[in-house]
Amino acid sequence: MKCCDSTHCDFTQESIAGGVSRRDFMKVCSAAAVYMGLSESFGPTIAEAATTAARRPPVIWLSGQECTGCTESLLRASHPSIGTLLLDLISLDYSETLNTGAGHQAEEFRAKSIEENTGKFILVCEGSIPVKDGGIYCKVAGRTALEILKETAPKAAAVISFGSCAAWGGVPSADPNPTGATPVYKILEGTGIPVVNIPGCPPNPYNFLSTVLYYVTFKKLPELDDKLRPKFAYGRLIHENCERRPHFDAGRFAEKFGDEGHRKGYCLYKLGCKGPETYNNCSTLRFNDVGTWPVNTGHPCFGCSEEGVGFKAPLHSPAEVLYVTPPAEFVSAPPEKGKGASALAAAVGGAAVGAAAVAVGSNLGKKDQDNKEN
Amino acid sequence: MAKRITIDPVTRIEGHLRIDCEVDGGKVTNAWSSGQMWRGFENILLGRDAREAWLFTQRFCGV
């Protein structure tokens, strides 16, 4: 069975390497297209690009000051297994967490891959880079993370800083930043090396996957915001799409953990929720393939992905509300004309209005973004 | 004369681990393990609101 009309696409079997069914794989590619703000019809294009062996990009995964939570987040995505999928989509040539070889074997393989793939590989950085005292607070094979990054990055096609630590410093950079933990983009400032930040603690694996698939498909990086984050994932505030937003707009708040409002699922703003100043798509994309995220478990967002908020702003103090008004102006239902509109016609009309509201919402999101940039 | 063997990095674990050992006549006679990364959680936690401690300490290790 052919998956698309392209003559180059030999992606015709029921399953691909790694045991991921074709159906699941197509679903992921279509979903990734939607995450990236593209039409779902880009799914086959992405699938084709991702499964053409000659285009499989080598990836070197460097670990700085990290807890490996980012790697875990990626490997434990399970519907389908993104870990399996990614290992078949990309050629992961070096990762301290996943390498079979250790010590000098691992290091030699890394050097060989960098040599062979200069200008072609994607460098993924997990963890911040300590610069205090000559960078001695993180060493691999006797060399500092700073030294290794500076040597490796100029040979990469692009750098992806995965997680808050690599993207803006994260936990290690919390006051008083004992080790001089520095984000990757700052180390590489002025070198012209393209850097994409995918912050979060942990970041959502689908944002990473979508960025890689975008690169594989279009041979360029997705559009980034002023903090080098892909706009498709970080273009809107958590507050804008939060399931508890109607409670915020209606003034219904949990005042204390365990009080009546908290038990009823009211807005967590007064408990210190940082959703109104944190740009991320947690409230729509969610985590762990079971639709969970901090706010729906009853804990306020603490802004883990936002520089200056996560690990910085006091946990239970109220956030700065960047946009007070609701994100979308809902289109009013058109008045019925004539008599006897059938229940079916009313339902169809309602669906059209709903779709229009979503479309308007997404346009407003862009406008907000533009305003922010200006 | 004892032979010194160093394995760094030790892979498939969380964190940056280094193992040094001395081998004499086919037997390990001495060995050291050392973490090669430090973030200073103790210093970060000093003087903070106690209710925030979990936020930091749970990030020692993400595995």
GROMACS .gro file of N, CA and C in nm, chain A residues 209-314:
model
  318
  209LEU      N    1   1.114   1.651   1.874
  209LEU     CA    2   1.090   1.569   1.755
  209LEU      C    3   1.045   1.655   1.638
  210SER      N    4   0.954   1.747   1.663
  210SER     CA    5   0.902   1.832   1.555
  210SER      C    6   1.012   1.919   1.498
  211THR      N    7   1.100   1.971   1.584
  211THR     CA    8   1.210   2.055   1.536
  211THR      C    9   1.304   1.974   1.446
  212VAL      N   10   1.335   1.852   1.491
  212VAL     CA   11   1.425   1.767   1.411
  212VAL      C   12   1.359   1.731   1.278
  213LEU      N   13   1.230   1.694   1.283
  213LEU     CA   14   1.160   1.657   1.159
  213LEU      C   15   1.150   1.776   1.065
  214TYR      N   16   1.130   1.895   1.120
  214TYR     CA   17   1.124   2.015   1.037
  214TYR      C   18   1.256   2.033   0.963
  215TYR      N   19   1.365   2.015   1.038
  215TYR     CA   20   1.498   2.031   0.979
  215TYR      C   21   1.522   1.927   0.871
  216VAL      N   22   1.485   1.801   0.903
  216VAL     CA   23   1.506   1.692   0.808
  216VAL      C   24   1.424   1.716   0.681
  217THR      N   25   1.302   1.768   0.697
  217THR     CA   26   1.212   1.785   0.582
  217THR      C   27   1.248   1.907   0.498
  218PHE      N   28   1.271   2.020   0.565
  218PHE     CA   29   1.286   2.146   0.490
  218PHE      C   30   1.430   2.193   0.480
  219LYS      N   31   1.524   2.121   0.543
  219LYS     CA   32   1.667   2.154   0.537
  219LYS      C   33   1.696   2.293   0.594
  220LYS      N   34   1.613   2.335   0.683
  220LYS     CA   35   1.638   2.460   0.753
  220LYS      C   36   1.570   2.452   0.890
  221LEU      N   37   1.605   2.545   0.977
  221LEU     CA   38   1.546   2.542   1.111
  221LEU      C   39   1.411   2.614   1.110
  222PRO      N   40   1.321   2.575   1.201
  222PRO     CA   41   1.192   2.644   1.206
  222PRO      C   42   1.208   2.789   1.250
  223GLU      N   43   1.104   2.867   1.229
  223GLU     CA   44   1.107   3.008   1.267
  223GLU      C   45   1.121   3.020   1.419
  224LEU      N   46   1.210   3.107   1.463
  224LEU     CA   47   1.238   3.120   1.606
  224LEU      C   48   1.194   3.255   1.660
  225ASP      N   49   1.167   3.259   1.792
  225ASP     CA   50   1.132   3.386   1.853
  225ASP      C   51   1.259   3.456   1.905
  226ASP      N   52   1.241   3.564   1.981
  226ASP     CA   53   1.357   3.642   2.026
  226ASP      C   54   1.443   3.567   2.127
  227LYS      N   55   1.391   3.457   2.183
  227LYS     CA   56   1.472   3.375   2.273
  227LYS      C   57   1.516   3.245   2.206
  228LEU      N   58   1.517   3.246   2.076
  228LEU     CA   59   1.563   3.134   1.993
  228LEU      C   60   1.477   3.008   2.009
  229ARG      N   61   1.351   3.025   2.049
  229ARG     CA   62   1.263   2.910   2.064
  229ARG      C   63   1.176   2.896   1.940
  230PRO      N   64   1.146   2.771   1.896
  230PRO     CA   65   1.058   2.756   1.780
  230PRO      C   66   0.922   2.819   1.810
  231LYS      N   67   0.877   2.904   1.717
  231LYS     CA   68   0.750   2.975   1.740
  231LYS      C   69   0.632   2.879   1.746
  232PHE      N   70   0.642   2.766   1.675
  232PHE     CA   71   0.527   2.676   1.674
  232PHE      C   72   0.498   2.621   1.814
  233ALA      N   73   0.602   2.614   1.898
  233ALA     CA   74   0.583   2.555   2.031
  233ALA      C   75   0.573   2.661   2.141
  234TYR      N   76   0.644   2.772   2.124
  234TYR     CA   77   0.653   2.869   2.233
  234TYR      C   78   0.589   3.003   2.197
  235GLY      N   79   0.498   3.002   2.100
  235GLY     CA   80   0.438   3.126   2.054
  235GLY      C   81   0.330   3.181   2.146
  236ARG      N   82   0.280   3.097   2.236
  236ARG     CA   83   0.168   3.143   2.319
  236ARG      C   84   0.193   3.112   2.466
  237LEU      N   85   0.128   3.190   2.550
  237LEU     CA   86   0.140   3.169   2.694
  237LEU      C   87   0.060   3.046   2.737
  238ILE      N   88   0.108   2.980   2.840
  238ILE     CA   89   0.035   2.866   2.896
  238ILE      C   90  -0.106   2.910   2.937
  239HIS      N   91  -0.114   3.029   2.993
  239HIS     CA   92  -0.239   3.089   3.040
  239HIS      C   93  -0.345   3.098   2.929
  240GLU      N   94  -0.299   3.117   2.805
  240GLU     CA   95  -0.393   3.140   2.695
  240GLU      C   96  -0.478   3.017   2.665
  241ASN      N   97  -0.419   2.899   2.681
  241ASN     CA   98  -0.493   2.778   2.647
  241ASN      C   99  -0.517   2.689   2.768
  242CYS      N  100  -0.507   2.746   2.887
  242CYS     CA  101  -0.521   2.666   3.008
  242CYS      C  102  -0.666   2.621   3.028
  243GLU      N  103  -0.681   2.496   3.067
  243GLU     CA  104  -0.817   2.445   3.089
  243GLU      C  105  -0.887   2.514   3.206
  244ARG      N  106  -0.808   2.578   3.296
  244ARG     CA  107  -0.868   2.648   3.410
  244ARG      C  108  -0.890   2.797   3.379
  245ARG      N  109  -0.862   2.837   3.255
  245ARG     CA  110  -0.874   2.978   3.217
  245ARG      C  111  -1.014   3.036   3.243
  246PRO      N  112  -1.121   2.962   3.213
  246PRO     CA  113  -1.254   3.020   3.240
  246PRO      C  114  -1.272   3.058   3.387
  247HIS      N  115  -1.210   2.982   3.479
  247HIS     CA  116  -1.218   3.017   3.621
  247HIS      C  117  -1.145   3.148   3.649
  248PHE      N  118  -1.030   3.167   3.583
  248PHE     CA  119  -0.956   3.292   3.599
  248PHE      C  120  -1.042   3.409   3.553
  249ASP      N  121  -1.100   3.395   3.433
  249ASP     CA  122  -1.180   3.504   3.377
  249ASP      C  123  -1.304   3.533   3.462
  250ALA      N  124  -1.354   3.428   3.530
  250ALA     CA  125  -1.474   3.446   3.613
  250ALA      C  126  -1.439   3.482   3.757
  251GLY      N  127  -1.309   3.491   3.786
  251GLY     CA  128  -1.267   3.528   3.921
  251GLY      C  129  -1.282   3.418   4.024
  252ARG      N  130  -1.277   3.293   3.979
  252ARG     CA  131  -1.287   3.181   4.074
  252ARG      C  132  -1.148   3.123   4.097
  253PHE      N  133  -1.096   3.139   4.220
  253PHE     CA  134  -0.959   3.098   4.248
  253PHE      C  135  -0.950   3.000   4.364
  254ALA      N  136  -0.851   2.911   4.358
  254ALA     CA  137  -0.812   2.834   4.477
  254ALA      C  138  -0.730   2.932   4.561
  255GLU      N  139  -0.766   2.947   4.688
  255GLU     CA  140  -0.695   3.042   4.773
  255GLU      C  141  -0.583   2.971   4.850
  256LYS      N  142  -0.607   2.845   4.880
  256LYS     CA  143  -0.509   2.764   4.956
  256LYS      C  144  -0.511   2.623   4.900
  257PHE      N  145  -0.399   2.552   4.914
  257PHE     CA  146  -0.399   2.411   4.875
  257PHE      C  147  -0.502   2.338   4.960
  258GLY      N  148  -0.589   2.263   4.899
  258GLY     CA  149  -0.685   2.180   4.972
  258GLY      C  150  -0.815   2.251   5.007
  259ASP      N  151  -0.827   2.380   4.975
  259ASP     CA  152  -0.954   2.447   5.009
  259ASP      C  153  -1.062   2.409   4.906
  260GLU      N  154  -1.180   2.464   4.925
  260GLU     CA  155  -1.291   2.424   4.839
  260GLU      C  156  -1.263   2.455   4.691
  261GLY      N  157  -1.209   2.575   4.666
  261GLY     CA  158  -1.178   2.614   4.529
  261GLY      C  159  -1.075   2.521   4.465
  262HIS      N  160  -0.977   2.480   4.544
  262HIS     CA  161  -0.873   2.389   4.494
  262HIS      C  162  -0.935   2.254   4.460
  263ARG      N  163  -1.024   2.208   4.547
  263ARG     CA  164  -1.088   2.078   4.523
  263ARG      C  165  -1.180   2.083   4.401
  264LYS      N  166  -1.234   2.202   4.375
  264LYS     CA  167  -1.326   2.214   4.262
  264LYS      C  168  -1.253   2.242   4.130
  265GLY      N  169  -1.123   2.254   4.136
  265GLY     CA  170  -1.047   2.274   4.013
  265GLY      C  171  -1.044   2.419   3.965
  266TYR      N  172  -1.056   2.514   4.058
  266TYR     CA  173  -1.051   2.655   4.018
  266TYR      C  174  -0.910   2.698   3.978
  267CYS      N  175  -0.900   2.819   3.928
  267CYS     CA  176  -0.772   2.873   3.880
  267CYS      C  177  -0.668   2.877   3.993
  268LEU      N  178  -0.542   2.843   3.957
  268LEU     CA  179  -0.435   2.833   4.057
  268LEU      C  180  -0.349   2.959   4.066
  269TYR      N  181  -0.396   3.066   4.004
  269TYR     CA  182  -0.318   3.190   3.997
  269TYR      C  183  -0.272   3.238   4.135
  270LYS      N  184  -0.365   3.234   4.232
  270LYS     CA  185  -0.332   3.286   4.365
  270LYS      C  186  -0.238   3.194   4.443
  271LEU      N  187  -0.218   3.073   4.394
  271LEU     CA  188  -0.121   2.983   4.457
  271LEU      C  189   0.018   3.002   4.394
  272GLY      N  190   0.026   3.095   4.301
  272GLY     CA  191   0.157   3.126   4.241
  272GLY      C  192   0.175   3.074   4.100
  273CYS      N  193   0.066   3.040   4.031
  273CYS     CA  194   0.080   2.985   3.895
  273CYS      C  195   0.148   3.085   3.802
  274LYS      N  196   0.252   3.040   3.731
  274LYS     CA  197   0.327   3.128   3.642
  274LYS      C  198   0.282   3.115   3.496
  275GLY      N  199   0.168   3.048   3.475
  275GLY     CA  200   0.113   3.034   3.340
  275GLY      C  201   0.097   3.167   3.267
  276PRO      N  202   0.058   3.276   3.337
  276PRO     CA  203   0.039   3.403   3.267
  276PRO      C  204   0.168   3.470   3.218
  277GLU      N  205   0.286   3.415   3.254
  277GLU     CA  206   0.408   3.476   3.202
  277GLU      C  207   0.504   3.372   3.144
  278THR      N  208   0.452   3.252   3.118
  278THR     CA  209   0.538   3.145   3.066
  278THR      C  210   0.491   3.104   2.926
  279TYR      N  211   0.582   3.113   2.831
  279TYR     CA  212   0.550   3.073   2.694
  279TYR      C  213   0.584   2.925   2.674
  280ASN      N  214   0.482   2.845   2.654
  280ASN     CA  215   0.504   2.704   2.626
  280ASN      C  216   0.370   2.643   2.584
  281ASN      N  217   0.374   2.521   2.532
  281ASN     CA  218   0.249   2.460   2.486
  281ASN      C  219   0.204   2.344   2.575
  282CYS      N  220   0.248   2.343   2.702
  282CYS     CA  221   0.211   2.233   2.794
  282CYS      C  222   0.061   2.217   2.806
  283SER      N  223  -0.012   2.330   2.806
  283SER     CA  224  -0.155   2.320   2.831
  283SER      C  225  -0.229   2.255   2.714
  284THR      N  226  -0.169   2.252   2.597
  284THR     CA  227  -0.235   2.185   2.485
  284THR      C  228  -0.168   2.052   2.451
  285LEU      N  229  -0.035   2.048   2.456
  285LEU     CA  230   0.036   1.927   2.415
  285LEU      C  231   0.041   1.825   2.528
  286ARG      N  232   0.063   1.873   2.649
  286ARG     CA  233   0.066   1.789   2.769
  286ARG      C  234   0.178   1.684   2.765
  287PHE      N  235   0.179   1.599   2.868
  287PHE     CA  236   0.294   1.510   2.885
  287PHE      C  237   0.256   1.364   2.900
  288ASN      N  238   0.357   1.281   2.878
  288ASN     CA  239   0.352   1.137   2.909
  288ASN      C  240   0.242   1.062   2.836
  289ASP      N  241   0.191   1.119   2.728
  289ASP     CA  242   0.092   1.050   2.647
  289ASP      C  243  -0.036   1.014   2.721
  290VAL      N  244  -0.054   1.066   2.841
  290VAL     CA  245  -0.179   1.038   2.912
  290VAL      C  246  -0.251   1.169   2.943
  291GLY      N  247  -0.211   1.276   2.876
  291GLY     CA  248  -0.281   1.402   2.889
  291GLY      C  249  -0.259   1.473   3.021
  292THR      N  250  -0.149   1.444   3.089
  292THR     CA  251  -0.127   1.509   3.217
  292THR      C  252  -0.030   1.626   3.205
  293TRP      N  253  -0.041   1.719   3.296
  293TRP     CA  254   0.055   1.829   3.308
  293TRP      C  255   0.033   1.890   3.445
  294PRO      N  256   0.128   1.969   3.499
  294PRO     CA  257   0.117   2.011   3.638
  294PRO      C  258  -0.019   2.068   3.677
  295VAL      N  259  -0.074   2.159   3.596
  295VAL     CA  260  -0.197   2.227   3.636
  295VAL      C  261  -0.315   2.131   3.653
  296ASN      N  262  -0.323   2.027   3.570
  296ASN     CA  263  -0.438   1.938   3.588
  296ASN      C  264  -0.419   1.838   3.702
  297THR      N  265  -0.299   1.837   3.763
  297THR     CA  266  -0.283   1.759   3.885
  297THR      C  267  -0.308   1.846   4.008
  298GLY      N  268  -0.333   1.977   3.985
  298GLY     CA  269  -0.365   2.067   4.095
  298GLY      C  270  -0.249   2.150   4.144
  299HIS      N  271  -0.135   2.145   4.073
  299HIS     CA  272  -0.023   2.231   4.115
  299HIS      C  273  -0.003   2.343   4.016
  300PRO      N  274   0.024   2.464   4.067
  300PRO     CA  275   0.047   2.574   3.972
  300PRO      C  276   0.170   2.549   3.886
  301CYS      N  277   0.166   2.603   3.763
  301CYS     CA  278   0.285   2.605   3.677
  301CYS      C  279   0.388   2.691   3.748
  302PHE      N  280   0.517   2.647   3.750
  302PHE     CA  281   0.616   2.732   3.813
  302PHE      C  282   0.710   2.796   3.710
  303GLY      N  283   0.673   2.785   3.584
  303GLY     CA  284   0.749   2.854   3.481
  303GLY      C  285   0.883   2.791   3.451
  304CYS      N  286   0.891   2.657   3.454
  304CYS     CA  287   1.020   2.588   3.439
  304CYS      C  288   1.091   2.622   3.309
  305SER      N  289   1.013   2.659   3.206
  305SER     CA  290   1.078   2.680   3.076
  305SER      C  291   1.111   2.827   3.051
  306GLU      N  292   1.069   2.915   3.141
  306GLU     CA  293   1.083   3.058   3.114
  306GLU      C  294   1.200   3.119   3.191
  307GLU      N  295   1.294   3.174   3.118
  307GLU     CA  296   1.410   3.239   3.181
  307GLU      C  297   1.362   3.354   3.269
  308GLY      N  298   1.416   3.364   3.389
  308GLY     CA  299   1.377   3.472   3.479
  308GLY      C  300   1.255   3.438   3.563
  309VAL      N  301   1.187   3.326   3.531
  309VAL     CA  302   1.070   3.284   3.607
  309VAL      C  303   1.101   3.153   3.681
  310GLY      N  304   1.126   3.047   3.607
  310GLY     CA  305   1.156   2.917   3.667
  310GLY      C  306   1.284   2.923   3.749
  311PHE      N  307   1.280   2.869   3.872
  311PHE     CA  308   1.394   2.864   3.964
  311PHE      C  309   1.444   3.003   4.003
  312LYS      N  310   1.365   3.105   3.971
  312LYS     CA  311   1.406   3.242   3.998
  312LYS      C  312   1.297   3.314   4.079
  313ALA      N  313   1.177   3.321   4.019
  313ALA     CA  314   1.066   3.387   4.088
  313ALA      C  315   1.021   3.299   4.205
  314PRO      N  316   0.985   3.359   4.321
  314PRO     CA  317   0.937   3.278   4.434
  314PRO      C  318   0.819   3.191   4.392
   0.00000   0.00000   0.00000
